[in-house]
Amino acid sequence: MIWKRSAVLRFYSVCGLLLQAAASKNKIKGSQGQFPLTQNVTVVEGGTAILTCRVDQNDNTSLQWSNPAQQTLYFDDKKALRDNRIELVRASWHELSISVSDVSLSDEGQYTCSLFTMPVKTSKAYLTVLGVPEKPQISGFSSPVMEGDLMQLTCKTSGSKPAADIRWFKNDKEIKDVKYLKEEDANRKTFTVSSTLDFRVDRSDDGVAVICRVDHESLNATPQVAMQVLEIHYTPSVKIIPSTPFPQEGQPLILTCESKGKPLPEPVLWTKDGGELPDPDRMVVSGRELNILFLNKTDNGTYRCEATNTIGQSSAEYVLIVHDPNALAGQTGPDHALIGGIVAVVVFVTLCSIFLLGRYLARHKGTYLTNEAKGAEDAPDADTAIINAEGSQVNAEEKKEYFI
């Protein structure tokens, strides 16, 4: 009986522990469900920020939004602060959302959503306001710039938060070697940034657009740009272009003086052999062209074109050789002298080959006869020499050689 009573008490004790654990678990779960949830917000200056506070489970408990100064903005659906920029977006037991329009840099800070449980639960949301950089300005250019001068351009923009980035481009190619400076504005919230570009100009820079580009996260991938078109002054460059590569006697000839410079040189000066044109009636200057109506041998010489602008002077020369039409026609036919020279070389080589071959054959034949008579040279008298010679002939019959 005692044993049964003890077992029953133990059973109720275990059940009580299980019920207590379940109740405790449900209480913790409900407490977690009543915790407010918020998110940080980033907005561009002048834009609209949406602040949202959500609760998964709420037993009719009030929600409240307050600003960084701890002023209540909205308590449930009731507006507490008189600010026309702040409006209610949505209000329920599970959510309280408000909007702040025309956001300024002073609106930045930490906002608080409060859930009025016991105790009160809060969640923080930080509002970041981006300062939009002003349109950049390029300074330091004074027109015109002389070729070879050192140019210094400065690009500047203010009001960015965080500090903007400045990049330089010339002929669509980025220039990396630049100076960058960042300064804090008087409000101690935004920045003024500037970048300086130094380079030495030449005539190829005339008419080139130098671009300063400002990149910032508030610009939505659309950078702000400033552009400066360069004007470079330089001395003329001169070139003479003839109307025909082979001037012929009796035909006209036009010499064009092609000159480039900034400012453009006008007019040009034509001279022949260091003096004036000898025949103004037949040699007519029109703008940059020298027109010789019909050529003759007296026109041979050096023609000079000179161009001058406010920066300097330059010139070019053309040596005129008037050709005989008949001589030019003969040059167009076959070159008989060249052909005759080739034939002469071939004949000379052939004769040399025949001569060398004959000397070789003659030398070989003499050696053969000498060896044949070698036995007669060692004889003490004429009779022995004859006998030896006959013996040699016998031996020669035995050792015959054939030549083809």
XYZ file of C-alpha atoms in Angstrom:
404
model
C 0.000 0.000 0.000
C 2.828 2.341 0.879
C 4.590 1.330 -2.327
C 1.542 2.202 -4.437
C 1.176 5.603 -2.786
C 4.823 6.377 -3.423
C 4.493 5.434 -7.100
C 1.448 7.678 -7.543
C 3.253 10.662 -5.988
C 6.245 10.044 -8.227
C 3.928 9.943 -11.288
C 2.254 13.261 -10.446
C 5.637 14.806 -9.753
C 6.910 13.843 -13.220
C 3.723 15.138 -14.878
C 4.063 18.411 -13.014
C 7.604 18.854 -14.222
C 6.567 18.159 -17.828
C 3.661 20.640 -17.637
C 5.895 23.273 -16.101
C 8.509 22.802 -18.851
C 5.846 23.088 -21.579
C 4.403 26.259 -20.035
C 7.853 27.745 -19.735
C 8.600 26.868 -23.389
C 5.351 28.509 -24.598
C 6.104 31.608 -22.549
C 9.583 31.949 -24.100
C 8.189 31.373 -27.586
C 5.538 34.063 -27.118
C 8.091 36.497 -25.770
C 10.308 35.965 -28.804
C 7.368 36.441 -31.170
C 6.627 39.819 -29.579
C 10.071 41.243 -30.291
C 10.034 44.178 -32.830
C 12.121 43.863 -36.021
C 13.589 46.788 -38.020
C 16.151 47.372 -40.809
C 18.698 50.095 -41.490
C 17.777 52.474 -44.323
C 19.950 54.435 -46.772
C 18.445 57.285 -48.770
C 19.728 60.059 -51.011
C 19.396 63.608 -49.741
C 16.049 64.989 -50.914
C 14.562 61.504 -51.294
C 12.001 59.588 -49.184
C 12.868 57.105 -46.415
C 10.491 54.304 -45.348
C 10.896 53.091 -41.755
C 9.179 49.778 -41.027
C 8.752 47.980 -37.708
C 7.216 44.462 -37.642
C 6.105 42.061 -34.901
C 5.400 38.410 -35.711
C 3.011 37.889 -32.778
C 1.276 40.728 -30.979
C -1.471 40.554 -28.373
C -2.839 44.047 -29.086
C 0.288 45.788 -27.827
C 1.046 49.306 -29.131
C 3.969 50.212 -31.449
C 5.801 53.514 -31.533
C 8.434 55.221 -33.746
C 10.730 57.900 -32.296
C 13.510 59.974 -33.928
C 17.194 60.290 -32.874
C 16.177 63.084 -30.474
C 13.789 60.589 -28.802
C 10.744 62.550 -30.009
C 7.747 60.372 -30.741
C 6.822 60.407 -34.410
C 3.871 57.970 -34.428
C 2.123 56.034 -31.662
C 0.189 53.311 -33.475
C -1.742 55.264 -36.107
C -1.655 58.548 -34.225
C 0.805 61.238 -35.340
C 2.708 62.770 -32.451
C 5.161 65.190 -34.100
C 4.029 68.076 -36.262
C 6.213 67.574 -39.297
C 4.502 67.559 -42.677
C 7.294 65.464 -44.129
C 6.396 62.506 -41.876
C 3.386 60.401 -42.886
C 1.815 57.094 -41.936
C 2.255 54.289 -44.455
C 0.707 51.318 -42.623
C -0.481 50.694 -39.039
C -1.658 47.366 -37.598
C -0.994 45.144 -34.587
C 1.869 43.524 -36.554
C 3.385 46.502 -38.372
C 4.005 50.232 -38.103
C 5.525 51.882 -41.182
C 6.128 55.599 -41.658
C 7.721 57.695 -44.414
C 10.013 60.720 -44.182
C 10.034 62.767 -47.409
C 12.519 65.416 -48.573
C 15.161 63.900 -46.313
C 17.977 66.220 -45.250
C 21.369 65.477 -43.760
C 20.027 66.501 -40.318
C 17.558 63.590 -40.457
C 20.396 61.082 -40.306
C 20.679 59.083 -37.129
C 19.280 56.196 -35.102
C 15.493 55.734 -35.012
C 13.768 53.549 -32.397
C 10.741 51.281 -32.671
C 9.188 50.431 -29.259
C 6.793 47.592 -28.403
C 4.943 48.398 -25.146
C 5.126 45.038 -23.427
C 6.254 44.521 -19.847
C 9.077 45.364 -20.050
C 9.140 47.546 -23.187
C 11.055 45.983 -26.092
C 12.887 48.152 -28.653
C 14.669 47.796 -31.977
C 17.009 50.321 -33.614
C 17.159 51.379 -37.297
C 19.909 53.673 -38.552
C 18.962 56.146 -41.272
C 21.935 57.035 -43.527
C 21.556 60.097 -45.746
C 23.834 60.361 -48.812
C 25.006 63.835 -49.780
C 24.765 64.366 -53.563
C 27.890 65.973 -55.038
C 27.402 69.227 -56.915
C 28.079 69.413 -60.652
C 31.877 69.559 -61.067
C 33.684 72.600 -62.411
C 36.996 72.667 -64.305
C 39.328 75.601 -63.742
C 42.832 76.546 -64.838
C 42.299 76.740 -68.616
C 43.100 79.998 -70.388
C 42.761 80.058 -74.167
C 44.837 79.792 -76.173
C 47.687 77.583 -74.934
C 50.993 77.501 -76.821
C 52.396 74.196 -77.974
C 54.904 72.863 -75.443
C 53.380 74.722 -72.468
C 52.573 72.941 -69.204
C 48.826 72.910 -68.525
C 47.265 72.475 -65.067
C 43.538 71.751 -64.824
C 41.605 71.394 -61.559
C 38.206 69.694 -61.162
C 36.189 70.442 -58.016
C 32.875 69.323 -56.495
C 31.253 69.948 -53.099
C 28.484 68.509 -50.952
C 29.236 64.795 -51.272
C 28.726 62.342 -48.419
C 30.733 60.200 -48.291
C 33.509 61.897 -50.302
C 33.051 61.536 -54.070
C 35.607 60.053 -56.468
C 37.029 62.120 -59.366
C 38.495 60.617 -62.559
C 40.072 62.262 -65.626
C 39.747 61.232 -69.295
C 41.402 62.508 -72.488
C 40.395 61.040 -75.865
C 38.266 58.522 -73.907
C 41.425 57.227 -72.204
C 41.686 57.526 -68.430
C 44.604 59.503 -66.998
C 45.881 57.921 -63.792
C 48.666 60.256 -62.680
C 46.586 62.955 -60.931
C 46.462 64.644 -57.523
C 43.439 64.179 -55.194
C 42.389 66.363 -52.231
C 39.487 65.858 -49.767
C 38.270 68.577 -47.381
C 35.409 68.567 -44.849
C 32.702 71.187 -45.457
C 31.612 73.736 -42.845
C 28.599 71.615 -41.828
C 31.042 68.824 -40.887
C 28.834 66.339 -42.670
C 29.761 66.621 -46.355
C 33.034 66.908 -48.281
C 34.590 69.017 -51.018
C 36.927 67.047 -53.253
C 39.255 68.311 -55.967
C 41.648 66.725 -58.435
C 44.489 68.352 -60.382
C 45.785 67.206 -63.762
C 49.206 68.330 -65.095
C 50.427 67.636 -68.647
C 52.446 69.266 -71.435
C 50.410 70.009 -74.558
C 51.304 69.577 -78.219
C 49.499 70.184 -81.511
C 47.729 66.815 -81.320
C 45.822 68.132 -78.258
C 44.119 70.902 -80.274
C 40.355 70.318 -80.225
C 40.629 67.437 -77.736
C 37.977 67.193 -75.003
C 39.318 66.695 -71.472
C 36.618 65.223 -69.205
C 36.359 65.308 -65.413
C 34.002 62.585 -64.116
C 32.523 62.430 -60.607
C 31.395 59.004 -59.335
C 29.270 58.621 -56.204
C 26.830 56.051 -54.838
C 24.074 58.683 -54.692
C 24.185 59.171 -58.492
C 22.688 55.760 -59.337
C 25.490 54.775 -61.755
C 25.017 58.027 -63.735
C 28.166 60.060 -63.078
C 28.357 63.820 -63.319
C 30.830 65.210 -65.847
C 32.493 68.456 -66.786
C 34.263 68.945 -70.119
C 36.949 71.325 -71.350
C 37.833 71.506 -75.068
C 41.487 72.453 -75.570
C 42.690 75.104 -78.003
C 46.387 74.819 -78.798
C 48.306 77.294 -80.977
C 51.321 75.978 -82.891
C 53.678 76.891 -85.739
C 52.704 75.854 -89.285
C 53.727 72.594 -90.906
C 54.222 72.862 -94.707
C 54.274 70.329 -97.554
C 54.356 70.873 -101.383
C 52.242 68.519 -103.507
C 52.795 68.500 -107.327
C 49.905 67.788 -109.705
C 52.030 65.202 -111.595
C 55.071 63.128 -110.609
C 56.784 63.607 -114.038
C 56.482 67.216 -115.232
C 56.917 67.403 -119.022
C 57.893 70.255 -121.239
C 54.916 72.057 -122.743
C 52.446 70.779 -120.127
C 50.959 72.716 -117.155
C 51.985 72.063 -113.541
C 50.218 72.957 -110.292
C 52.176 73.028 -107.020
C 49.950 73.053 -103.930
C 51.375 74.375 -100.648
C 49.586 72.364 -97.946
C 50.033 74.217 -94.661
C 48.586 73.427 -91.243
C 48.852 75.657 -88.202
C 46.902 77.392 -85.442
C 46.068 80.141 -86.259
C 45.822 79.081 -89.905
C 48.600 80.755 -91.963
C 47.238 82.952 -94.764
C 48.543 83.729 -97.328
C 51.644 81.726 -98.377
C 54.770 83.048 -100.118
C 56.236 81.387 -103.248
C 59.864 81.885 -104.373
C 62.207 80.265 -106.939
C 65.908 79.696 -106.248
C 65.761 82.165 -103.354
C 64.197 84.998 -105.370
C 60.898 86.112 -106.860
C 59.057 84.076 -109.483
C 60.778 84.898 -112.811
C 57.730 84.865 -115.105
C 54.575 86.234 -113.396
C 52.580 85.965 -116.638
C 53.155 82.229 -116.845
C 53.473 81.490 -113.129
C 50.198 82.428 -111.418
C 49.726 82.235 -107.620
C 46.174 81.549 -106.491
C 45.756 81.081 -102.737
C 48.062 78.202 -101.809
C 48.580 77.070 -105.428
C 51.356 77.955 -107.871
C 50.107 77.324 -111.413
C 52.760 77.148 -114.178
C 50.754 77.335 -117.396
C 53.216 75.491 -119.681
C 56.634 74.186 -118.699
C 59.999 74.689 -120.378
C 63.610 73.915 -119.431
C 64.094 77.371 -117.894
C 61.592 76.444 -115.165
C 64.027 73.952 -113.653
C 65.026 74.926 -110.129
C 64.062 74.893 -106.442
C 60.639 76.261 -105.539
C 59.985 77.274 -101.936
C 56.676 77.719 -100.132
C 56.700 79.675 -96.864
C 53.817 79.873 -94.359
C 53.689 82.196 -91.351
C 51.283 82.706 -88.441
C 51.479 84.582 -85.145
C 53.392 81.695 -83.532
C 56.130 81.165 -86.088
C 57.181 80.383 -89.655
C 57.824 77.196 -91.625
C 58.660 76.309 -95.226
C 59.043 73.443 -97.712
C 60.991 73.060 -100.968
C 60.339 71.274 -104.270
C 63.021 70.653 -106.921
C 61.470 70.907 -110.397
C 63.039 68.975 -113.270
C 61.223 69.419 -116.568
C 61.456 66.229 -118.663
C 61.625 65.921 -122.448
C 58.452 64.143 -123.632
C 60.443 62.140 -126.211
C 62.958 60.989 -123.612
C 60.153 59.890 -121.321
C 58.536 57.975 -124.200
C 61.860 56.187 -124.902
C 62.123 55.240 -121.249
C 58.807 53.492 -121.433
C 60.103 50.998 -124.131
C 62.478 48.042 -123.564
C 65.854 48.923 -122.037
C 68.239 47.846 -124.833
C 71.340 48.827 -122.886
C 70.332 46.540 -120.040
C 69.654 43.646 -122.404
C 73.011 44.196 -124.203
C 74.843 44.166 -120.909
C 73.270 40.886 -119.877
C 74.205 39.280 -123.236
C 77.803 40.495 -122.925
C 78.126 38.985 -119.464
C 76.773 35.643 -120.688
C 79.225 35.564 -123.636
C 82.159 36.474 -121.371
C 81.338 33.722 -118.898
C 81.038 31.184 -121.730
C 84.429 32.094 -123.230
C 86.119 31.893 -119.854
C 84.650 28.437 -119.279
C 85.934 27.162 -122.664
C 89.410 28.577 -122.030
C 89.712 26.973 -118.597
C 88.479 23.624 -119.918
C 91.096 23.664 -122.737
C 93.938 24.355 -120.311
C 92.821 21.502 -118.117
C 92.755 18.987 -120.992
C 96.172 20.134 -122.331
C 97.823 19.749 -118.917
C 96.391 16.284 -118.434
C 97.639 15.090 -121.860
C 101.273 16.299 -121.285
C 101.507 14.418 -118.026
C 100.453 11.207 -119.752
C 103.181 11.452 -122.458
C 105.866 12.213 -119.913
C 105.070 9.099 -117.913
C 105.145 7.044 -121.105
C 108.715 8.147 -121.916
C 109.974 7.866 -118.410
C 111.970 4.701 -119.109
C 114.069 6.424 -121.847
C 115.207 9.170 -119.492
C 117.166 6.693 -117.276
C 119.090 4.969 -120.148
C 122.916 5.434 -120.259
C 123.037 5.571 -124.074
C 120.806 5.883 -127.132
C 120.494 2.153 -127.848
C 119.336 1.425 -124.323
C 116.926 4.299 -124.502
C 115.349 2.874 -127.640
C 115.079 -0.563 -126.078
C 113.581 0.882 -122.909
C 111.207 2.955 -124.968
C 110.067 -0.149 -126.856
C 109.599 -1.935 -123.549
C 107.537 0.907 -122.334
C 105.361 0.656 -125.379
C 104.868 -3.020 -124.658
C 103.840 -2.166 -121.154
C 101.660 0.554 -122.536
C 99.818 -2.006 -124.577
C 99.154 -3.918 -121.434
C 97.883 -0.803 -119.623
C 95.595 0.938 -122.024
C 93.674 4.020 -121.029
C 90.617 5.296 -122.813
C 89.364 8.854 -122.898
C 85.913 9.802 -123.840
